[in-house]
mmCIF file of C-alpha atoms in Angstrom:
data_model
loop_
_atom_site.group_PDB
_atom_site.id
_atom_site.type_symbol
_atom_site.label_atom_id
_atom_site.label_comp_id
_atom_site.label_asym_id
_atom_site.label_seq_id
_atom_site.Cartn_x
_atom_site.Cartn_y
_atom_site.Cartn_z
ATOM 1 C CA MET A 11 35.112 -57.746 -83.739
ATOM 2 C CA ARG A 12 37.820 -59.445 -85.930
ATOM 3 C CA ARG A 13 40.062 -57.196 -85.819
ATOM 4 C CA ARG A 14 39.785 -57.454 -81.440
ATOM 5 C CA THR A 15 40.640 -61.343 -82.158
ATOM 6 C CA LEU A 16 43.384 -60.692 -84.683
ATOM 7 C CA LEU A 17 45.300 -58.495 -82.068
ATOM 8 C CA THR A 18 44.471 -60.311 -79.221
ATOM 9 C CA ALA A 19 46.210 -63.223 -81.267
ATOM 10 C CA LEU A 20 49.126 -61.881 -82.074
ATOM 11 C CA ALA A 21 49.367 -59.962 -78.766
ATOM 12 C CA LEU A 22 49.396 -63.920 -77.392
ATOM 13 C CA SER A 23 51.625 -65.768 -79.993
ATOM 14 C CA PRO A 24 55.684 -65.604 -80.235
ATOM 15 C CA ILE A 25 56.826 -64.021 -83.091
ATOM 16 C CA ALA A 26 60.290 -65.170 -84.524
ATOM 17 C CA GLY A 27 63.286 -64.395 -82.848
ATOM 18 C CA CYS A 28 60.729 -63.253 -80.009
ATOM 19 C CA GLY A 29 60.914 -64.956 -76.442
ATOM 20 C CA ALA A 30 59.650 -64.485 -72.671
ATOM 21 C CA PRO A 31 61.565 -61.902 -70.666
ATOM 22 C CA GLY A 32 64.807 -63.167 -69.707
ATOM 23 C CA SER A 33 65.239 -65.737 -72.373
ATOM 24 C CA ASP A 34 67.854 -65.829 -75.062
ATOM 25 C CA PRO A 35 65.879 -68.817 -77.922
ATOM 26 C CA SER A 36 69.261 -69.024 -79.252
ATOM 27 C CA VAL A 37 70.951 -70.202 -76.689
ATOM 28 C CA ALA A 38 67.799 -72.600 -75.970
ATOM 29 C CA ASP A 39 68.510 -74.493 -79.114
ATOM 30 C CA LYS A 40 72.115 -74.869 -79.178
ATOM 31 C CA PRO A 41 73.155 -78.233 -77.023
ATOM 32 C CA SER A 42 75.345 -77.265 -74.258
ATOM 33 C CA THR A 43 79.031 -78.837 -74.767
ATOM 34 C CA PRO A 44 81.190 -79.403 -72.102
ATOM 35 C CA THR A 45 84.666 -77.970 -71.076
ATOM 36 C CA ALA A 46 87.405 -79.630 -70.682
ATOM 37 C CA THR A 47 89.755 -78.081 -67.800
ATOM 38 C CA PRO A 48 93.161 -79.649 -67.828
ATOM 39 C CA SER A 49 94.140 -81.546 -64.091
ATOM 40 C CA ARG A 50 96.938 -80.203 -62.051
ATOM 41 C CA GLY A 51 99.368 -82.866 -62.820
ATOM 42 C CA ALA A 52 99.110 -82.191 -66.693
ATOM 43 C CA ALA A 53 102.154 -81.157 -68.507
ATOM 44 C CA THR A 54 101.482 -77.591 -69.417
ATOM 45 C CA PRO A 55 101.360 -77.257 -73.327
ATOM 46 C CA THR A 56 104.326 -75.654 -74.965
ATOM 47 C CA VAL A 57 103.446 -72.666 -76.971
ATOM 48 C CA THR A 58 106.085 -71.861 -80.105
ATOM 49 C CA PRO A 59 106.973 -68.048 -79.339
ATOM 50 C CA PRO A 60 107.131 -65.932 -82.524
ATOM 51 C CA PRO A 61 111.406 -65.957 -83.845
ATOM 52 C CA GLU A 62 111.359 -62.010 -84.109
ATOM 53 C CA ASP A 63 110.041 -61.443 -81.130
ATOM 54 C CA PRO A 64 110.727 -63.971 -78.102
ATOM 55 C CA ILE A 65 110.797 -63.449 -74.176
ATOM 56 C CA LEU A 66 113.744 -61.376 -73.183
ATOM 57 C CA PHE A 67 115.200 -60.191 -70.045
ATOM 58 C CA VAL A 68 116.805 -56.703 -70.164
ATOM 59 C CA VAL A 69 118.791 -55.928 -67.280
ATOM 60 C CA HIS A 70 120.028 -52.389 -67.316
ATOM 61 C CA ASN A 71 122.796 -50.299 -64.371
ATOM 62 C CA SER A 72 121.239 -46.923 -63.636
ATOM 63 C CA THR A 73 123.920 -45.868 -61.991
ATOM 64 C CA ASP A 74 127.364 -44.060 -62.138
ATOM 65 C CA ASP A 75 129.403 -47.162 -61.158
ATOM 66 C CA GLU A 76 130.606 -50.077 -63.022
ATOM 67 C CA LEU A 77 128.168 -53.458 -61.434
ATOM 68 C CA THR A 78 128.681 -57.097 -61.711
ATOM 69 C CA VAL A 79 125.353 -58.417 -62.129
ATOM 70 C CA SER A 80 124.419 -62.237 -61.718
ATOM 71 C CA LEU A 81 120.569 -62.917 -63.219
ATOM 72 C CA THR A 82 119.289 -66.315 -62.316
ATOM 73 C CA LEU A 83 115.849 -67.858 -64.206
ATOM 74 C CA THR A 84 114.528 -71.193 -62.269
ATOM 75 C CA ASP A 85 111.786 -73.327 -63.216
ATOM 76 C CA ASP A 86 110.280 -75.757 -60.603
ATOM 77 C CA GLY A 87 113.970 -75.504 -59.190
ATOM 78 C CA THR A 88 115.683 -75.991 -63.065
ATOM 79 C CA THR A 89 118.281 -73.644 -63.674
ATOM 80 C CA VAL A 90 116.727 -71.246 -67.087
ATOM 81 C CA LEU A 91 119.495 -68.825 -67.510
ATOM 82 C CA ASP A 92 122.351 -68.295 -65.396
ATOM 83 C CA LYS A 93 124.439 -65.286 -66.147
ATOM 84 C CA THR A 94 126.999 -62.954 -64.284
ATOM 85 C CA VAL A 95 127.748 -59.556 -66.290
ATOM 86 C CA PRO A 96 129.820 -56.618 -65.798
ATOM 87 C CA LEU A 97 127.781 -53.204 -66.817
ATOM 88 C CA THR A 98 129.413 -50.197 -67.218
ATOM 89 C CA ALA A 99 127.129 -46.720 -65.814
ATOM 90 C CA ASP A 100 124.435 -46.317 -67.680
ATOM 91 C CA GLU A 101 124.337 -50.065 -69.763
ATOM 92 C CA ALA A 102 121.919 -52.764 -70.553
ATOM 93 C CA VAL A 103 122.121 -56.693 -72.064
ATOM 94 C CA GLU A 104 119.612 -58.526 -72.801
ATOM 95 C CA TYR A 105 119.026 -62.187 -72.477
ATOM 96 C CA ASP A 106 116.642 -64.558 -74.256
ATOM 97 C CA PRO A 107 116.280 -67.618 -71.658
ATOM 98 C CA GLY A 108 114.490 -69.540 -74.762
ATOM 99 C CA LEU A 109 111.292 -69.679 -72.677
ATOM 100 C CA HIS A 110 108.342 -71.886 -74.670
ATOM 101 C CA THR A 111 106.627 -73.137 -71.534
ATOM 102 C CA PRO A 112 103.939 -70.968 -69.411
ATOM 103 C CA GLY A 113 104.342 -71.526 -65.431
ATOM 104 C CA GLN A 114 105.884 -70.094 -62.455
ATOM 105 C CA TYR A 115 109.612 -69.028 -62.946
ATOM 106 C CA THR A 116 111.558 -67.499 -60.081
ATOM 107 C CA LEU A 117 113.607 -65.022 -60.935
ATOM 108 C CA THR A 118 116.562 -63.718 -58.627
ATOM 109 C CA VAL A 119 119.532 -60.590 -59.294
ATOM 110 C CA THR A 120 122.267 -59.981 -57.478
ATOM 111 C CA VAL A 121 124.445 -56.755 -57.569
ATOM 112 C CA ASP A 122 127.826 -58.155 -56.187
ATOM 113 C CA GLY A 123 128.794 -55.941 -53.308
ATOM 114 C CA GLY A 124 125.026 -54.622 -53.561
ATOM 115 C CA PRO A 125 120.848 -55.457 -53.184
ATOM 116 C CA THR A 126 119.920 -58.681 -53.788
ATOM 117 C CA ARG A 127 115.910 -59.358 -55.727
ATOM 118 C CA THR A 128 114.024 -62.589 -55.853
ATOM 119 C CA ARG A 129 110.474 -62.647 -57.670
ATOM 120 C CA ASP A 130 108.043 -65.013 -58.531
ATOM 121 C CA LEU A 131 106.982 -65.134 -62.347
ATOM 122 C CA ALA A 132 103.964 -66.239 -63.866
ATOM 123 C CA ILE A 133 104.947 -66.727 -67.327
ATOM 124 C CA GLU A 134 101.704 -67.475 -69.173
ATOM 125 C CA ARG A 135 100.598 -68.566 -72.740
ATOM 126 C CA PHE A 136 99.559 -65.056 -73.996
ATOM 127 C CA ASP A 137 103.595 -64.042 -72.397
ATOM 128 C CA VAL A 138 105.245 -66.824 -74.746
ATOM 129 C CA ARG A 139 103.078 -65.657 -77.907
ATOM 130 C CA ALA A 140 103.514 -61.452 -77.390
ATOM 131 C CA GLY A 141 107.365 -62.038 -76.580
ATOM 132 C CA SER A 142 106.618 -59.973 -73.274
ATOM 133 C CA ASN A 143 109.899 -58.753 -71.653
ATOM 134 C CA HIS A 144 110.740 -58.735 -68.251
ATOM 135 C CA PHE A 145 112.621 -55.497 -67.301
ATOM 136 C CA ILE A 146 115.635 -55.621 -64.546
ATOM 137 C CA GLU A 147 116.549 -51.772 -63.281
ATOM 138 C CA ILE A 148 119.820 -51.488 -61.160
ATOM 139 C CA TYR A 149 120.351 -48.694 -58.641
ATOM 140 C CA THR A 150 122.806 -48.253 -55.833
ATOM 141 C CA ASP A 151 120.376 -49.680 -53.307
ATOM 142 C CA ASP A 152 117.630 -51.162 -55.304
ATOM 143 C CA ILE A 153 116.661 -53.401 -57.749
ATOM 144 C CA ARG A 154 113.444 -52.946 -60.000
ATOM 145 C CA ILE A 155 111.855 -55.724 -61.606
ATOM 146 C CA PHE A 156 109.041 -55.153 -63.824
ATOM 147 C CA ALA A 157 107.050 -56.434 -67.050
ATOM 148 C CA GLU A 158 106.185 -55.571 -70.451
ATOM 149 C CA GLU A 159 102.401 -55.947 -70.441
#
C-alpha cells in the first residue's frame, strides 16, 4: 500500500527541470527585457570595416572593345563615388568608396555610346563589417550588377 502511495505522490509532484507540457521553466523564471527598436528618424550607426577588406566596386569590361565607363554611387542624393575610366578589353578596375554607414545607395553605371544601368543597393551592417563587394560586368548590350554574399 505504501508503494502505491509513493508512486502516486511521485507521479503528481513536479520533478526538478520538468514542467507542464508546452512550458519552459527556464524561460518562466527570467524577467522579460524590452528590446529597443530604433525610430525612423534615428541616425544610422557607423560601422568600422576591417581595413584589409573594405566594400569594393569592381568594374570589368567583358567586351573585345575599349569602353569608357562612368560609375556613380549616391546616398540620399549625396554623391559618394563618381568615377569615369577607360577600360580596354577584359580589363577590370576596383574602387573603394569608403562606405562605413549602412543604408540605401543608388548605383548608376553608364557606358559611353552603350547601355546604362541604375540599381538601388541596400548596404547593411554585415556588408560593411564583412567587406561585401559589388561587381559590375559590362557587355556589349548589357550591364550586370551583382553583390558578393
